[in-house]
Amino acid sequence: MTDMTIDRPDAGAPMTGALRRVLREYGHELLVALAILVLLAVVGTINPRFVSARNMTSVFSGNAYIAVAAIGMTMIIVIRQIDLSVGALIGVLATISGTIAVSGAPVWVAWAAPVICGAAISSVTGVLVAYAGIPSIVVSLGMMAILQGGLISVTGGAWISDLPPAFLLAKMKVLGLPMPLVWGVVLTSAAAVWMRMSAFGRSLYLIGGNAEAARAVGIPVRRRIVAVFAIHGAFAGLATLLFATQLQVIQSTTPANLELVIITAAVIGGVSILGGTGTVIGASLAAVLFAAIGSALIFVNVSAYWLRALIGVLILLTVLADVMRRRRETRAGGH
Amino acid sequence: MINRHSHEAVLAVLAALAIAVLALQSAEFLTPANLMNQGRLMTEVALVALVMTFVIASGGIDLSVGSIMGLSAVLLGTFWQKMGMPLPLAMVLVLFSGALCGLFNGFIIVRFGMPPLIATLGTLALYRGLAEGISQARSVRGWPEWFAQIGQGSFAGVPVQVWILLAAMAVAVVILGYSRWGRTVYAIGSSETAARFAGLPVDAAKYAVYTASGLAASLAAIIFVSRVSTTRSDMGTGLELDVITAVVLGGTSIFGGRGTIIGTVLGLVVIQALESGLSLAGIKGDGTIVLIGVVLILTLLASTFAESRARA
Amino acid sequence: MKTQFLRSLAGLAGSTAIALAGVTAPAFAQWTGGDDLPTNPLSCDASTPAPAPVAYNGGQPADATAKAGMNLRVVDVPKLVGIGYFNATSAGVAEAAGDMDDMSATTDGPAQANIDDQITLIDNYITSGVDGILFAANDPVAIAPLLRKALGAGIHVVGYDSDAEPDAREWFINPAEFNGVAKTLMDELAQQVGEDGSFAIVTSTFTTPNQARWIAEMEAYQSKCHPDMEWLESVEAQEDNILSFNQAMTLINKYGDDLDGIVGMTSVATPAAAEAVTQAELCGEVAVMGLATPNAIRPYIKSGCMEDAVLWSPVDMGYAALHVLRAAVGGTLKPGDTTVEAGRLGTLQIVNGSEVLLGDPVVFNAGNVENYDF
């Protein structure tokens, strides 16, 4: 188990201070990145086509929408909340966006709509959580039912086809790079910097770590919770833009279990469900890791039957590593 | 007393109201035949929800129940047909393996201190994956007549599985309401640290609730396989959300420390009554899903409001 | 404390090892996604043998003709709602209901292809006292006890698209025989990629009965009539657009020049595979074909990236289902009959005892794709 030796600061020779600091702060993210590299190396050796430029592009951009949605989910989990309705929300936003696109409205309206609607719908969840005091797991469970059932009631299950080519954002390229990849990298970096540098971003860790203390130092906790839900909704909208514009049709059902995939990405990326820690970089890397595993299984001829079991083991091992590292840190801190 | 059970009171009124309105909408709704049938349809969810009440009241959660149900169904077919075991032995082994899955959940939660939400999110994928891997997409069919009786037969005019459910309810009410184990579960949910200091068997109680949860899911699997007379690896998909909805609607606090079996039963009744009654009244399935979501949020709002009024 | 911890770790590692051992078991590598049932490949040329007559093997409702001449309320329960294919079948049901002044039909189905939800839904409709049920089964066995109960309650039951056990329904609208679909798909594919071409399959799940059956028949027909073609592998992609696209892309990347064609087994997978080939800029080098609705593949046929796709008309299938149900109620269709009148579709053949055959599969290509809208 590589993780055991990698992130144990006292295992090898003394390290320089800077390296140790990076390891302590981004140990988990490096772990996920390392897992991706090991996977690429191993499977690439077995079948060199796995690391061909085209397959790498697929791996890095294929799950970009999950990475983008996981950014918002990371913020939600950092403040110790959860959102089970995000999969249904993305389904609803895709239909909204597609309907506008085929109605003949300008393309930018079709692009802006899911982001705005996502923020609005998610704020409702936020208000119910922050001001009515209902646990987010319950509110989002209810929202999920409402969005899922509502979507089918309204659309009657019709697919949206004949999307205008100008709408298909995910098929566009920037400097030769596919748009989903660019979005994933840009949004992750922006969110990472913002979470770390801005007062707002840093306050989220305090809210998640100790809401009472946050209140005591004058952070408007309730308003922040609503704001974070709104931001999360906006990211769900951004994810929708990649999700809905990849193909030329939009299904009007919500992708099954998408919320679990997004939450899992955030958690494997190192976001502690206990709140207070975790970065968006880890979450995005975890989404890439999923894509790489899914692709690798086909390349090494592993039956798709076992894919899910493998992901389960992976979740357990990652969280286990995280729990053990925390224990060590608490023990080390106690000296 | 009223304050402590304000949520159950709200819910009881809601259940009575829903049943009355739905009975006016459709003459077939409040008939003995339909009530018995609804009992048959809700047994699997209800069995798991009873134990989930313990899990959530202890401040935990178990997302893996649907996957344990799928794995148990597949194992039942594998033990019986592929390995040639006698069916009763296969059933016992399936209950045992379901309990083992639950025990493993308890193990990683207690021993490693993994948050239950994440631990069972992991085993949700793991157990479903095992079910898919073991079944290789094959179904097992051709169950003997006596086995079909569990899910399709009746005893004294009441479906067999409803008797099982009633027995399980009685046991759950006694344990959660009147035993030391029940008090321990509430104590852990209120404050695990305080419970440890008070010398309560915290770890043992946690192991017990997760094991029981796995056991309930595998019992539900046996009943479901008997009812539909086939096994599939995707059985029980999404069960966890139906179960949690019922338990939470029943007033069990997701943070632990509070919740009753009566509340859960009321929650189950409301959901089942809505599903059946609305369908009989001519509302389509997707409309029903929306309404259940609205009812869940509004009930919780009403009960939170009532509680803060009572406290003020 | 420490030893306990290590022991715990060993337990976790042990279970991981078990899981991983399963993953690497080589026995599953040749898996194509077919089922174990016997196959019946058609002959390689165009001749179709006259089907051997089979005695009626469906079930009959209690008091089969009691509802003749009455106004009937029928519910149509597809496998799931929210996909184009079953939208089209329910449009066909609605069209047929519009033709008849004594029938009202509503469509209601589960939001996901889930056997439990579908069973609960049908059960509630039985209680509500509908006169007829049209269904497309998510599982042929799981749905059977319930349908037998409906027959016992005097409700007329007709299946379409995905069958149940024969004795659990009166009639089944078979869109096209499994071996016929397999022959059409493989012949079209062979013509596009050549007799020595290699291909891969993207399907929904290996547990979906129809898809598994088609794949099994395709294997049998291929080894009989196109023995030099190479079947590379089959992958699952649920009924999920994006997953289908990603899986198709991975197949393209994995096999490179060795891949000559991709066959999509669902109306979701085929257009997604065409999109993957388009984005990989391999149109003309990797052929895409399979089962698909015309609306979803029209852009790819227009762009020249796909030659054709195969399907029956789901609209006609829903239309035929309601007509057959009415014929059964009115007594004009009785066990043992060999044909049935179905409105604008004319006379349909009855095969395999109780299956109404919709006709030959339709091949959508540049010449006719504009004529369809579903």
Short mmCIF file of N, CA, C and O in Angstrom, two decimals, chain B residues 62-133:
data_model
loop_
_atom_site.label_atom_id
_atom_site.label_comp_id
_atom_site.label_asym_id
_atom_site.label_seq_id
_atom_site.Cartn_x
_atom_site.Cartn_y
_atom_site.Cartn_z
N ASP B 62 -27.29 4.01 7.35
CA ASP B 62 -26.84 2.84 6.58
C ASP B 62 -27.36 2.95 5.16
O ASP B 62 -28.52 2.70 4.89
N LEU B 63 -26.46 3.38 4.25
CA LEU B 63 -26.86 3.53 2.85
C LEU B 63 -26.74 2.22 2.08
O LEU B 63 -27.17 2.13 0.95
N SER B 64 -26.17 1.20 2.71
CA SER B 64 -25.86 -0.02 1.95
C SER B 64 -26.99 -1.03 1.95
O SER B 64 -26.85 -2.11 1.38
N VAL B 65 -28.13 -0.73 2.59
CA VAL B 65 -29.18 -1.74 2.74
C VAL B 65 -29.71 -2.25 1.39
O VAL B 65 -29.96 -3.45 1.23
N GLY B 66 -29.88 -1.35 0.41
CA GLY B 66 -30.38 -1.78 -0.89
C GLY B 66 -29.41 -2.75 -1.55
O GLY B 66 -29.80 -3.74 -2.15
N SER B 67 -28.11 -2.47 -1.41
CA SER B 67 -27.10 -3.34 -2.00
C SER B 67 -27.05 -4.68 -1.27
O SER B 67 -26.86 -5.72 -1.89
N ILE B 68 -27.21 -4.65 0.07
CA ILE B 68 -27.23 -5.92 0.81
C ILE B 68 -28.42 -6.75 0.34
O ILE B 68 -28.32 -7.97 0.18
N MET B 69 -29.53 -6.08 0.08
CA MET B 69 -30.71 -6.79 -0.41
C MET B 69 -30.40 -7.46 -1.75
O MET B 69 -30.72 -8.63 -1.97
N GLY B 70 -29.77 -6.71 -2.66
CA GLY B 70 -29.43 -7.29 -3.96
C GLY B 70 -28.46 -8.45 -3.83
O GLY B 70 -28.64 -9.51 -4.43
N LEU B 71 -27.43 -8.27 -2.99
CA LEU B 71 -26.43 -9.32 -2.79
C LEU B 71 -27.09 -10.55 -2.17
O LEU B 71 -26.82 -11.69 -2.59
N SER B 72 -27.98 -10.35 -1.20
CA SER B 72 -28.63 -11.48 -0.55
C SER B 72 -29.50 -12.25 -1.54
O SER B 72 -29.51 -13.49 -1.53
N ALA B 73 -30.21 -11.52 -2.40
CA ALA B 73 -31.05 -12.18 -3.39
C ALA B 73 -30.19 -13.06 -4.31
O ALA B 73 -30.52 -14.21 -4.57
N VAL B 74 -29.07 -12.49 -4.76
CA VAL B 74 -28.19 -13.24 -5.65
C VAL B 74 -27.61 -14.46 -4.93
O VAL B 74 -27.55 -15.56 -5.48
N LEU B 75 -27.20 -14.26 -3.67
CA LEU B 75 -26.62 -15.38 -2.91
C LEU B 75 -27.64 -16.48 -2.69
O LEU B 75 -27.31 -17.66 -2.74
N LEU B 76 -28.89 -16.10 -2.45
CA LEU B 76 -29.93 -17.11 -2.24
C LEU B 76 -30.01 -18.02 -3.45
O LEU B 76 -30.03 -19.25 -3.33
N GLY B 77 -30.03 -17.41 -4.64
CA GLY B 77 -30.08 -18.21 -5.86
C GLY B 77 -28.82 -19.03 -6.04
O GLY B 77 -28.87 -20.20 -6.43
N THR B 78 -27.66 -18.44 -5.74
CA THR B 78 -26.39 -19.14 -5.92
C THR B 78 -26.28 -20.34 -4.98
O THR B 78 -25.95 -21.44 -5.39
N PHE B 79 -26.58 -20.11 -3.70
CA PHE B 79 -26.49 -21.20 -2.72
C PHE B 79 -27.41 -22.35 -3.12
O PHE B 79 -27.05 -23.51 -3.06
N TRP B 80 -28.64 -21.98 -3.50
CA TRP B 80 -29.65 -23.00 -3.73
C TRP B 80 -29.43 -23.74 -5.03
O TRP B 80 -29.34 -24.96 -5.07
N GLN B 81 -29.31 -22.96 -6.14
CA GLN B 81 -29.28 -23.63 -7.43
C GLN B 81 -27.88 -23.98 -7.91
O GLN B 81 -27.63 -25.09 -8.36
N LYS B 82 -26.93 -23.03 -7.76
CA LYS B 82 -25.60 -23.30 -8.28
C LYS B 82 -24.83 -24.25 -7.38
O LYS B 82 -24.07 -25.07 -7.82
N MET B 83 -25.03 -24.13 -6.04
CA MET B 83 -24.28 -24.98 -5.12
C MET B 83 -25.10 -26.17 -4.65
O MET B 83 -24.60 -27.03 -3.94
N GLY B 84 -26.37 -26.19 -5.02
CA GLY B 84 -27.19 -27.34 -4.71
C GLY B 84 -27.53 -27.54 -3.25
O GLY B 84 -27.77 -28.66 -2.80
N MET B 85 -27.51 -26.47 -2.47
CA MET B 85 -27.89 -26.62 -1.05
C MET B 85 -29.40 -26.77 -0.93
O MET B 85 -30.15 -26.27 -1.76
N PRO B 86 -29.86 -27.42 0.16
CA PRO B 86 -31.30 -27.40 0.42
C PRO B 86 -31.74 -25.96 0.64
O PRO B 86 -31.00 -25.17 1.26
N LEU B 87 -32.93 -25.63 0.16
CA LEU B 87 -33.37 -24.23 0.22
C LEU B 87 -33.42 -23.66 1.64
O LEU B 87 -32.98 -22.53 1.87
N PRO B 88 -33.92 -24.42 2.64
CA PRO B 88 -33.94 -23.85 3.99
C PRO B 88 -32.54 -23.47 4.48
O PRO B 88 -32.34 -22.41 5.08
N LEU B 89 -31.55 -24.33 4.17
CA LEU B 89 -30.19 -24.03 4.57
C LEU B 89 -29.70 -22.77 3.85
O LEU B 89 -29.06 -21.89 4.46
N ALA B 90 -30.02 -22.67 2.57
CA ALA B 90 -29.62 -21.50 1.80
C ALA B 90 -30.21 -20.23 2.41
O ALA B 90 -29.54 -19.20 2.51
N MET B 91 -31.47 -20.33 2.86
CA MET B 91 -32.11 -19.16 3.45
C MET B 91 -31.39 -18.74 4.73
O MET B 91 -31.13 -17.56 4.97
N VAL B 92 -31.06 -19.73 5.56
CA VAL B 92 -30.35 -19.42 6.81
C VAL B 92 -29.01 -18.78 6.49
O VAL B 92 -28.61 -17.77 7.09
N LEU B 93 -28.30 -19.36 5.51
CA LEU B 93 -26.99 -18.83 5.16
C LEU B 93 -27.09 -17.40 4.63
O LEU B 93 -26.22 -16.57 4.87
N VAL B 94 -28.16 -17.12 3.90
CA VAL B 94 -28.34 -15.77 3.35
C VAL B 94 -28.57 -14.78 4.49
O VAL B 94 -28.00 -13.68 4.50
N LEU B 95 -29.39 -15.18 5.47
CA LEU B 95 -29.60 -14.30 6.62
C LEU B 95 -28.27 -14.06 7.32
O LEU B 95 -27.95 -12.96 7.73
N PHE B 96 -27.49 -15.14 7.42
CA PHE B 96 -26.20 -15.04 8.07
C PHE B 96 -25.28 -14.10 7.30
O PHE B 96 -24.63 -13.22 7.88
N SER B 97 -25.26 -14.23 5.97
CA SER B 97 -24.35 -13.38 5.20
C SER B 97 -24.82 -11.93 5.20
O SER B 97 -24.00 -11.01 5.19
N GLY B 98 -26.15 -11.73 5.25
CA GLY B 98 -26.65 -10.36 5.36
C GLY B 98 -26.19 -9.73 6.66
O GLY B 98 -25.72 -8.59 6.70
N ALA B 99 -26.30 -10.51 7.74
CA ALA B 99 -25.84 -10.02 9.04
C ALA B 99 -24.35 -9.74 8.99
O ALA B 99 -23.86 -8.76 9.56
N LEU B 100 -23.62 -10.58 8.26
CA LEU B 100 -22.17 -10.40 8.15
C LEU B 100 -21.85 -9.09 7.42
O LEU B 100 -20.92 -8.36 7.82
N CYS B 101 -22.59 -8.80 6.36
CA CYS B 101 -22.40 -7.53 5.65
C CYS B 101 -22.62 -6.37 6.62
O CYS B 101 -21.86 -5.40 6.63
N GLY B 102 -23.68 -6.48 7.43
CA GLY B 102 -23.97 -5.43 8.41
C GLY B 102 -22.86 -5.33 9.44
O GLY B 102 -22.44 -4.24 9.83
N LEU B 103 -22.37 -6.50 9.85
CA LEU B 103 -21.29 -6.53 10.85
C LEU B 103 -20.05 -5.84 10.30
O LEU B 103 -19.37 -5.09 11.01
N PHE B 104 -19.78 -6.05 9.01
CA PHE B 104 -18.62 -5.42 8.39
C PHE B 104 -18.79 -3.90 8.40
O PHE B 104 -17.85 -3.16 8.68
N ASN B 105 -20.02 -3.43 8.12
CA ASN B 105 -20.29 -1.99 8.23
C ASN B 105 -19.97 -1.51 9.63
O ASN B 105 -19.29 -0.49 9.82
N GLY B 106 -20.49 -2.24 10.64
CA GLY B 106 -20.25 -1.86 12.02
C GLY B 106 -18.77 -1.84 12.34
O GLY B 106 -18.27 -0.95 13.01
N PHE B 107 -18.08 -2.83 11.79
CA PHE B 107 -16.65 -2.97 12.03
C PHE B 107 -15.87 -1.75 11.56
O PHE B 107 -15.09 -1.16 12.32
N ILE B 108 -16.09 -1.34 10.31
CA ILE B 108 -15.30 -0.19 9.82
C ILE B 108 -15.76 1.10 10.49
O ILE B 108 -14.99 2.03 10.62
N ILE B 109 -17.01 1.14 10.95
CA ILE B 109 -17.48 2.36 11.61
C ILE B 109 -16.93 2.44 13.03
O ILE B 109 -16.41 3.47 13.46
N VAL B 110 -17.02 1.32 13.76
CA VAL B 110 -16.59 1.34 15.16
C VAL B 110 -15.08 1.32 15.26
O VAL B 110 -14.47 2.15 15.94
N ARG B 111 -14.46 0.38 14.56
CA ARG B 111 -13.03 0.17 14.76
C ARG B 111 -12.19 1.27 14.15
O ARG B 111 -11.20 1.72 14.70
N PHE B 112 -12.60 1.72 12.95
CA PHE B 112 -11.79 2.75 12.29
C PHE B 112 -12.34 4.15 12.49
O PHE B 112 -11.76 5.11 12.01
N GLY B 113 -13.50 4.24 13.13
CA GLY B 113 -14.08 5.56 13.33
C GLY B 113 -14.45 6.23 12.03
O GLY B 113 -14.41 7.45 11.89
N MET B 114 -14.77 5.43 11.02
CA MET B 114 -15.18 6.01 9.74
C MET B 114 -16.58 6.57 9.87
O MET B 114 -17.44 5.94 10.48
N PRO B 115 -16.85 7.75 9.31
CA PRO B 115 -18.21 8.28 9.38
C PRO B 115 -19.17 7.31 8.69
O PRO B 115 -18.88 6.85 7.58
N PRO B 116 -20.31 6.99 9.33
CA PRO B 116 -21.23 5.99 8.77
C PRO B 116 -21.68 6.31 7.35
O PRO B 116 -21.79 5.42 6.51
N LEU B 117 -21.90 7.59 7.04
CA LEU B 117 -22.37 7.97 5.71
C LEU B 117 -21.37 7.50 4.65
O LEU B 117 -21.74 6.95 3.62
N ILE B 118 -20.10 7.72 4.93
CA ILE B 118 -19.06 7.37 3.96
C ILE B 118 -18.80 5.87 3.95
O ILE B 118 -18.67 5.26 2.90
N ALA B 119 -18.73 5.29 5.15
CA ALA B 119 -18.46 3.86 5.22
C ALA B 119 -19.51 3.09 4.43
O ALA B 119 -19.19 2.20 3.64
N THR B 120 -20.77 3.45 4.62
CA THR B 120 -21.82 2.69 3.95
C THR B 120 -21.99 3.13 2.50
O THR B 120 -22.54 2.39 1.69
N LEU B 121 -21.50 4.32 2.15
CA LEU B 121 -21.45 4.70 0.73
C LEU B 121 -20.47 3.79 0.01
O LEU B 121 -20.71 3.33 -1.10
N GLY B 122 -19.37 3.49 0.70
CA GLY B 122 -18.38 2.57 0.14
C GLY B 122 -18.94 1.17 0.02
O GLY B 122 -18.81 0.52 -1.02
N THR B 123 -19.59 0.68 1.08
CA THR B 123 -20.09 -0.69 1.00
C THR B 123 -21.31 -0.77 0.09
O THR B 123 -21.60 -1.84 -0.45
N LEU B 124 -22.02 0.35 -0.09
CA LEU B 124 -23.11 0.36 -1.09
C LEU B 124 -22.56 -0.07 -2.44
O LEU B 124 -23.11 -0.93 -3.12
N ALA B 125 -21.42 0.53 -2.83
CA ALA B 125 -20.81 0.16 -4.10
C ALA B 125 -20.25 -1.26 -4.03
O ALA B 125 -20.41 -2.05 -4.95
N LEU B 126 -19.60 -1.58 -2.91
CA LEU B 126 -18.94 -2.88 -2.79
C LEU B 126 -19.94 -4.03 -2.87
O LEU B 126 -19.77 -4.97 -3.64
N TYR B 127 -21.02 -3.97 -2.07
CA TYR B 127 -21.97 -5.08 -2.03
C TYR B 127 -22.72 -5.22 -3.35
O TYR B 127 -22.99 -6.31 -3.82
N ARG B 128 -23.07 -4.08 -3.96
CA ARG B 128 -23.75 -4.15 -5.25
C ARG B 128 -22.81 -4.75 -6.28
O ARG B 128 -23.21 -5.56 -7.12
N GLY B 129 -21.55 -4.34 -6.20
CA GLY B 129 -20.56 -4.88 -7.12
C GLY B 129 -20.41 -6.38 -6.95
O GLY B 129 -20.34 -7.13 -7.93
N LEU B 130 -20.38 -6.86 -5.72
CA LEU B 130 -20.29 -8.30 -5.47
C LEU B 130 -21.51 -9.00 -6.05
O LEU B 130 -21.40 -10.07 -6.65
N ALA B 131 -22.69 -8.39 -5.84
CA ALA B 131 -23.91 -9.00 -6.36
C ALA B 131 -23.82 -9.14 -7.88
O ALA B 131 -24.12 -10.20 -8.44
N GLU B 132 -23.33 -8.09 -8.55
CA GLU B 132 -23.22 -8.14 -10.01
C GLU B 132 -22.18 -9.16 -10.44
O GLU B 132 -22.38 -9.93 -11.37
N GLY B 133 -21.06 -9.16 -9.71
CA GLY B 133 -19.98 -10.07 -10.06
C GLY B 133 -20.39 -11.53 -9.86
O GLY B 133 -20.10 -12.39 -10.70
#
